[in-house]
Amino acid sequence: MAQDKAEDLALLTATVAGQPAGEPPKRADQFLAKRQRRVAYGILAPGGVYLLIAFIVPLIIVVYTSLQTGGLLSGGYTFTWAFDNYADAFSSSKIFIIRAVVYAGLATLIGILLAYPMAYWIAFYAGKWKSTLFFLILVPFFVSFVIRTVQWNFILADDGVLFGPLKTIGLLPDDFRVLASPVAVVAGLTYNFLPFTALPLYVALERIDKRLVEAAKDLYASRFEAFRKVVLPLSYPGLFAALVLSFVPATGDYVNSGVLGSNRTTMVGQVIQTKFLTEADYPEAAALSVILMLGMLVIALAYAKALGTEDAALAAGAA
Amino acid sequence: MTEDRRQPDPAFAGALARGMTQRRLSRRNLIRYGGATVGTLSFASILAACGGEPAGAPEPGEGPTVDFNAEPGTEINFANWPLYIDQAKDPDTGERINPSLQAFTDETGITVNYNDEIQANASFFGELLPQLQAGQDTGRDIIVITNGREFTALVANGWLTELDPSLRPNFDANAAAWAKDPDFDPGNRFSMAWQSGLTGVGWNTEKVSAPIAKMDDLMNPDIVGTNSVGMITGDMADLVMVNLGITPADSGPDEWREAADWLEMLKASGTLRKFYDQGYVDDFTAGNLAASMAWSGDILYYKIWEDQPFDFGVPEGGALLWIDNMLIPANSANPQGAYQLMDWVYKPEIAQMITEWVLYMSPVGAVQDLIAQHAADEQGELASDLQETADSEFLWPDDALLARTPFARNLTTDEEREEWDSIFIPVSET
């Protein structure tokens, strides 16, 4: 009997893992299909044109710029297939790229550890308060990114509202500080990208059919097993989206390290900014941007492969 | 009528006004990190970098010439930094006006569209770059740019309008000696000073054990503690050179490396907290910094008008003088009107209106006495603050001080820029 149940559970989890299989597309008559396609193109066109102008064209310009040589004071930059820019940019910025990946990775990991239980609880147990609670998570993010980061600077000040009193009562040593350290930068990144982690997780978890969990329990799965074999796999697409949406922008971020860090926390985004604004070395700045972008793409595809869901592949395409 | 407007509205000149009189430099950091600004700019700059034929760049580059005797247009577009001009409430309409500009309009009939849109030299330069490279009107008739890289690039590429030196009577009569014929623009061919200031050292009197007398004090933990010193990336190389006895204008790579070595020593000393692009003031006022490289106006504002325990000084070896310059971009729609206004602000009574608000170094020396007079006519705190303003040695530097405050090194070729960056950027990035 128990044996049967275990087999059924295996079957259920297999079905879950195979999801979303969906039904095969229905055969419609030719005319309708054509019409549908036209409608689809019509719907896609505005977004497509927007992406073309706002994303593809600038991307081409960035790549074009990355292959230029010259100087601002000697007649500007000209296109010369200067692939050296890539070698130069990479060799001089390796450490900043690695640091950015490490910081962003930590921030993403911490973000998921924080957001998953929150999203899970809201999706499964909050009942009619779901939307309200989730909205509350997002409320702080209605404030400008820059203002929020600068406020952290204020809250975390060495003798500020948080640490000042703790130092006065002797809980912290006088020279304790968080600002201008990697801790502050990773904390800032985690906080600033939390909604990008929480939102997709919540959407994925909320979508899960609660009866599947019940079914798993009926089949003698422990709560943990039900979570591991049913809920977790079904939330992969959300998990994947959360990874990509927070890791990728966090890697390129230059605000958090600029405001909360120091020269010991320089990230690649800041290096690109300095190359662009201070050095006016547009080609190398562009080359470094392209390198970073390709790196992110590789990482996103690797995730997609590892998690192996259709949604993940879609999301990778979108990223 | 003009006289009326010159007196700020009492409600506006009180505490409220002082709260709003934040120095323009102290705001830079906030805005610099504005994603939108930087995003647009990069896009624009990228476009610029590959669009249009760049002008040939002899030094200075050839720009279009302008007949300044022609009739001026009816409008001037003036781009400046935030909170960098006098403000008052119009007694009739209650709207905010700039009395100095209003007086100009009353006299000439030319409207001034004043736009405080410049948040950083580099990003503003990036915004103008596409039009400049394409030889188009930038939509601005006056821009205000600090002497430095962007200024040099504007001159070298012929992106500025050369001024006619015979048509600026107020400038000729009233400009302070330091504002005339600066080394970065001999004969003021392209530029006239708007306001100016010093880069020296500021400190929090409650957090240092002694006033900062020399740059080496910044690496002495007994004086400044640990993790409590700020440096300003853009100015630090020159300030350090000055204090190593090197005249920036005469310096070369060897001297630059000497300055970089000093900076590395500072890093190794454990006193350094951070290199700032602009935002040191936030950390300074939050109490995170005991001492920092600083711009005179920032610290003096908090000291004089906010009674904070801050002080500003010129270290033993000297400080840096910088000038924010009024410039007319090439192909401006109304260079004649712009030039009239640039000369207009050199009238002492107009310059006074501006300086009492912005509290930076006025390029019109006579303003010092006018402010002292104003202080004598006022009462209470306003009078004492005005008096302190009129007395500040850093707002009205004498010859002895000016002799110790040279301009930063002007990097005039790409090779120089590259060499300089290869020495100093690693210092602040690692």
XYZ file of C-alpha atoms in Angstrom, chain B residues 17-395:
379
model
C 16.194 81.343 2.279
C 19.272 80.193 4.113
C 18.047 76.668 4.055
C 17.759 76.955 0.341
C 21.097 78.605 -0.137
C 22.844 75.334 -0.429
C 26.098 75.478 -2.265
C 25.937 74.236 -5.738
C 28.863 71.897 -5.399
C 27.495 70.074 -2.428
C 24.605 68.927 -4.529
C 26.624 67.418 -7.271
C 26.815 63.880 -6.008
C 23.117 63.352 -5.571
C 22.368 64.165 -9.081
C 25.343 62.550 -10.606
C 24.037 59.186 -9.515
C 20.652 59.879 -11.060
C 20.394 56.909 -13.349
C 18.261 58.770 -15.828
C 20.686 61.605 -16.273
C 23.652 59.393 -16.704
C 21.761 57.007 -18.934
C 20.608 59.635 -21.351
C 23.965 61.164 -21.388
C 25.788 57.963 -22.217
C 23.420 57.276 -25.032
C 23.819 60.801 -26.348
C 27.559 60.602 -26.038
C 27.736 57.297 -27.771
C 25.679 58.697 -30.584
C 27.990 61.658 -30.622
C 31.075 59.563 -30.581
C 30.237 57.951 -33.846
C 28.050 60.502 -35.552
C 29.181 63.610 -37.367
C 32.641 64.582 -38.462
C 34.653 65.876 -35.516
C 36.158 69.263 -36.120
C 39.893 69.437 -36.692
C 41.593 70.246 -33.452
C 44.393 72.748 -33.606
C 44.826 74.500 -30.280
C 42.453 76.297 -30.013
C 40.273 74.821 -32.699
C 38.574 76.928 -35.293
C 35.019 77.805 -34.492
C 32.540 79.943 -36.343
C 33.161 83.663 -35.923
C 30.496 86.029 -34.711
C 29.907 89.734 -35.312
C 29.232 90.999 -31.823
C 28.206 94.411 -33.116
C 25.129 92.924 -34.716
C 21.735 93.409 -33.121
C 21.149 90.943 -30.243
C 18.209 88.553 -30.273
C 15.329 88.859 -27.850
C 16.063 85.762 -25.756
C 19.015 84.262 -23.949
C 19.174 80.639 -22.807
C 21.458 80.517 -19.790
C 22.530 77.124 -18.428
C 24.004 77.201 -14.938
C 24.503 75.095 -11.798
C 21.752 74.718 -9.184
C 21.498 77.470 -6.590
C 24.199 79.491 -8.218
C 22.365 82.790 -8.650
C 20.404 85.257 -6.525
C 16.715 84.560 -5.993
C 13.804 86.564 -4.627
C 10.064 86.594 -4.727
C 8.466 89.024 -7.102
C 6.563 91.449 -4.833
C 3.654 91.610 -7.301
C 3.200 88.080 -8.550
C 4.817 86.079 -5.747
C 6.798 84.112 -8.293
C 10.443 83.366 -7.843
C 12.684 85.605 -9.865
C 16.373 86.220 -10.276
C 16.689 89.948 -9.492
C 20.033 90.344 -11.230
C 18.630 88.911 -14.450
C 15.360 90.802 -14.057
C 17.326 94.034 -13.902
C 19.069 93.029 -17.125
C 15.759 92.387 -18.855
C 14.372 95.706 -17.590
C 17.298 97.554 -19.081
C 17.798 95.716 -22.369
C 14.418 94.188 -23.126
C 16.107 90.800 -23.596
C 14.441 87.883 -21.831
C 16.706 85.461 -19.979
C 15.636 81.826 -19.741
C 17.683 80.751 -16.770
C 18.002 76.994 -16.411
C 19.951 75.467 -13.528
C 20.544 72.248 -15.391
C 24.281 71.671 -14.932
C 25.036 69.052 -12.319
C 28.506 68.065 -13.329
C 30.929 69.312 -15.951
C 31.435 65.883 -17.480
C 27.808 64.869 -17.832
C 26.709 68.276 -19.095
C 29.504 68.218 -21.628
C 28.294 64.801 -22.717
C 24.817 66.183 -23.244
C 26.041 68.927 -25.538
C 28.516 66.752 -27.411
C 26.208 65.487 -30.189
C 25.144 68.982 -31.238
C 28.622 70.387 -30.880
C 30.114 67.669 -33.058
C 27.406 68.103 -35.629
C 28.004 71.874 -35.706
C 24.517 72.643 -34.478
C 23.071 75.117 -31.997
C 23.090 73.498 -28.555
C 20.051 75.493 -27.504
C 22.164 77.344 -24.941
C 23.661 80.788 -25.308
C 25.619 80.785 -22.058
C 27.016 77.745 -20.286
C 29.103 77.683 -17.106
C 32.025 75.237 -17.109
C 34.906 74.892 -14.664
C 38.462 75.167 -15.953
C 39.539 71.612 -16.642
C 39.094 68.789 -19.103
C 35.751 69.742 -20.564
C 36.784 73.351 -20.910
C 39.937 72.287 -22.735
C 37.988 70.000 -25.048
C 35.551 72.793 -25.880
C 38.394 75.144 -26.799
C 40.466 72.572 -28.641
C 37.608 71.472 -30.861
C 36.438 74.960 -31.768
C 33.152 74.473 -29.971
C 33.119 77.927 -28.355
C 32.432 81.382 -29.686
C 35.445 83.659 -29.530
C 34.628 86.854 -27.651
C 35.363 90.366 -28.901
C 37.618 91.899 -26.218
C 36.613 95.450 -27.131
C 33.005 94.984 -26.071
C 33.156 94.250 -22.347
C 33.552 97.562 -20.508
C 32.357 96.290 -17.125
C 34.675 93.315 -17.230
C 37.616 95.537 -18.159
C 36.836 97.978 -15.362
C 35.807 95.622 -12.559
C 37.188 92.123 -12.968
C 39.572 91.023 -10.239
C 43.144 90.433 -11.324
C 42.858 86.661 -10.901
C 39.846 86.553 -13.199
C 41.684 88.255 -16.022
C 43.922 86.419 -18.440
C 43.888 83.001 -16.700
C 46.446 80.499 -17.962
C 43.766 78.183 -19.302
C 42.335 80.975 -21.471
C 44.928 83.636 -22.285
C 43.341 87.033 -22.865
C 39.905 85.651 -21.936
C 39.375 84.806 -25.587
C 36.503 82.474 -24.794
C 35.640 82.786 -21.154
C 34.692 85.165 -18.370
C 34.470 84.047 -14.736
C 31.029 83.538 -13.236
C 32.106 82.644 -9.695
C 35.183 81.001 -8.336
C 36.533 79.161 -5.331
C 39.406 77.332 -3.699
C 40.076 73.642 -3.251
C 41.708 73.262 0.153
C 41.035 71.267 3.269
C 38.003 71.308 5.513
C 37.767 69.744 8.936
C 35.275 69.043 11.662
C 36.656 70.795 14.740
C 35.029 68.234 17.009
C 36.716 65.306 15.296
C 40.303 66.436 14.819
C 42.796 66.907 17.619
C 44.319 69.929 15.882
C 43.485 72.108 12.898
C 44.837 70.751 9.624
C 47.909 72.817 8.896
C 49.526 70.746 6.171
C 48.599 67.914 3.842
C 50.726 65.434 5.812
C 48.370 65.965 8.762
C 45.801 64.049 6.740
C 47.843 60.886 7.105
C 48.436 61.322 10.817
C 45.969 59.144 12.752
C 46.722 61.087 15.928
C 45.178 64.160 14.334
C 42.398 62.792 12.153
C 41.767 59.274 13.471
C 41.349 56.311 11.146
C 39.019 55.886 8.168
C 38.026 59.505 8.432
C 39.687 61.440 5.620
C 38.076 62.223 2.279
C 39.814 63.078 -0.986
C 38.257 64.597 -4.103
C 39.336 62.549 -7.105
C 39.251 65.317 -9.690
C 41.364 67.811 -7.728
C 43.593 65.669 -5.553
C 46.529 65.282 -7.886
C 46.933 69.031 -8.255
C 46.394 69.834 -4.588
C 48.998 67.261 -3.601
C 51.455 68.593 -6.160
C 51.037 72.139 -4.886
C 51.790 70.881 -1.406
C 54.841 68.976 -2.573
C 56.187 72.275 -3.844
C 55.377 71.499 -7.469
C 53.673 74.097 -9.657
C 51.002 72.114 -11.508
C 51.398 74.121 -14.703
C 55.075 73.115 -14.908
C 54.561 69.500 -13.934
C 55.173 66.400 -16.030
C 54.808 62.641 -15.550
C 57.646 62.491 -12.993
C 55.938 65.031 -10.774
C 52.611 63.294 -11.315
C 54.088 60.054 -10.088
C 55.476 61.860 -7.060
C 51.962 63.017 -6.223
C 50.591 59.512 -6.792
C 53.214 58.162 -4.379
C 52.028 60.616 -1.745
C 48.464 59.471 -2.300
C 49.524 55.833 -1.924
C 51.173 56.765 1.361
C 47.914 58.321 2.452
C 46.082 55.112 1.568
C 48.619 53.055 3.493
C 48.335 55.271 6.566
C 44.841 53.994 7.376
C 43.352 57.450 7.739
C 41.703 57.512 4.323
C 38.031 56.679 4.156
C 37.175 57.248 0.576
C 37.825 59.012 -2.711
C 34.882 61.145 -3.705
C 33.804 62.357 -7.088
C 31.692 65.038 -5.506
C 29.734 63.726 -2.559
C 32.152 64.403 0.281
C 29.835 67.010 1.798
C 27.206 64.415 2.706
C 29.736 62.356 4.634
C 31.199 65.519 6.081
C 27.911 66.783 7.476
C 26.941 63.264 8.623
C 30.051 63.254 10.809
C 31.732 60.394 8.956
C 34.718 62.515 8.033
C 37.094 64.276 10.382
C 38.823 66.079 7.555
C 38.559 66.218 3.816
C 39.725 67.953 0.741
C 36.985 70.504 0.237
C 35.673 73.326 -1.885
C 35.764 76.603 0.021
C 32.157 77.589 -0.525
C 30.784 74.281 0.773
C 32.502 74.455 4.134
C 32.198 78.212 4.556
C 28.486 78.009 3.977
C 28.028 75.547 6.834
C 30.452 77.437 9.025
C 29.086 80.947 8.502
C 25.414 80.467 7.723
C 24.700 77.210 9.563
C 27.076 77.654 12.535
C 28.452 74.139 12.179
C 31.735 73.205 13.880
C 33.491 73.136 10.523
C 36.499 75.034 9.336
C 38.274 75.505 6.046
C 41.921 76.191 5.467
C 44.673 76.413 2.930
C 47.362 73.885 3.834
C 50.928 75.064 4.322
C 51.957 74.394 0.744
C 48.936 76.063 -0.850
C 45.580 75.309 -2.407
C 43.975 75.311 -5.840
C 42.063 78.123 -7.458
C 39.314 77.155 -9.856
C 36.994 79.272 -11.946
C 33.514 78.484 -13.213
C 33.499 80.176 -16.586
C 30.717 81.694 -18.640
C 31.091 80.509 -22.226
C 29.114 80.924 -25.426
C 28.845 77.595 -27.270
C 29.541 77.686 -30.996
C 26.483 78.346 -33.171
C 24.567 79.934 -30.300
C 21.376 81.621 -31.501
C 22.018 84.836 -29.603
C 25.712 85.347 -28.916
C 25.330 89.143 -28.877
C 22.723 89.078 -26.151
C 24.683 86.428 -24.247
C 27.806 88.542 -24.341
C 25.914 91.614 -23.098
C 24.681 89.617 -20.128
C 28.134 88.198 -19.415
C 29.451 91.738 -19.156
C 26.381 92.940 -17.245
C 27.127 90.684 -14.261
C 30.441 92.507 -13.874
C 28.619 95.618 -12.655
C 29.493 95.708 -8.942
C 25.917 96.149 -7.745
C 24.807 93.193 -9.863
C 27.749 91.048 -8.792
C 26.866 91.846 -5.185
C 23.329 90.546 -5.643
C 24.703 87.262 -6.934
C 27.475 86.798 -4.389
C 25.328 87.517 -1.334
C 23.299 84.544 -2.407
C 25.848 82.098 -3.661
C 28.749 82.921 -1.305
C 31.519 81.975 -3.661
C 34.438 84.120 -4.752
C 33.137 86.979 -6.836
C 35.252 87.964 -9.819
C 34.348 91.581 -8.966
C 36.570 92.745 -6.117
C 34.454 95.814 -5.290
C 31.695 93.505 -4.066
C 33.532 92.969 -0.773
C 32.984 96.589 0.303
C 29.426 96.577 -0.963
C 28.612 93.539 1.190
C 30.293 95.140 4.206
C 28.143 98.200 3.619
C 25.059 96.064 3.343
C 26.004 94.407 6.634
C 26.210 97.840 8.264
C 22.705 98.643 7.028
C 21.220 95.399 8.342
C 20.676 94.177 11.853
C 20.876 91.012 13.868
C 22.074 87.699 12.533
C 21.774 88.696 8.917
C 24.141 91.600 9.567
C 26.704 89.439 11.331
C 26.527 86.724 8.686
C 26.969 89.312 5.960
C 29.878 90.822 7.844
C 31.499 87.430 8.233
C 31.003 86.907 4.519
C 32.627 90.225 3.739
C 35.535 89.404 6.051
C 36.295 85.881 4.876
C 39.828 85.698 3.536
C 38.800 82.809 1.322
C 36.140 84.783 -0.495
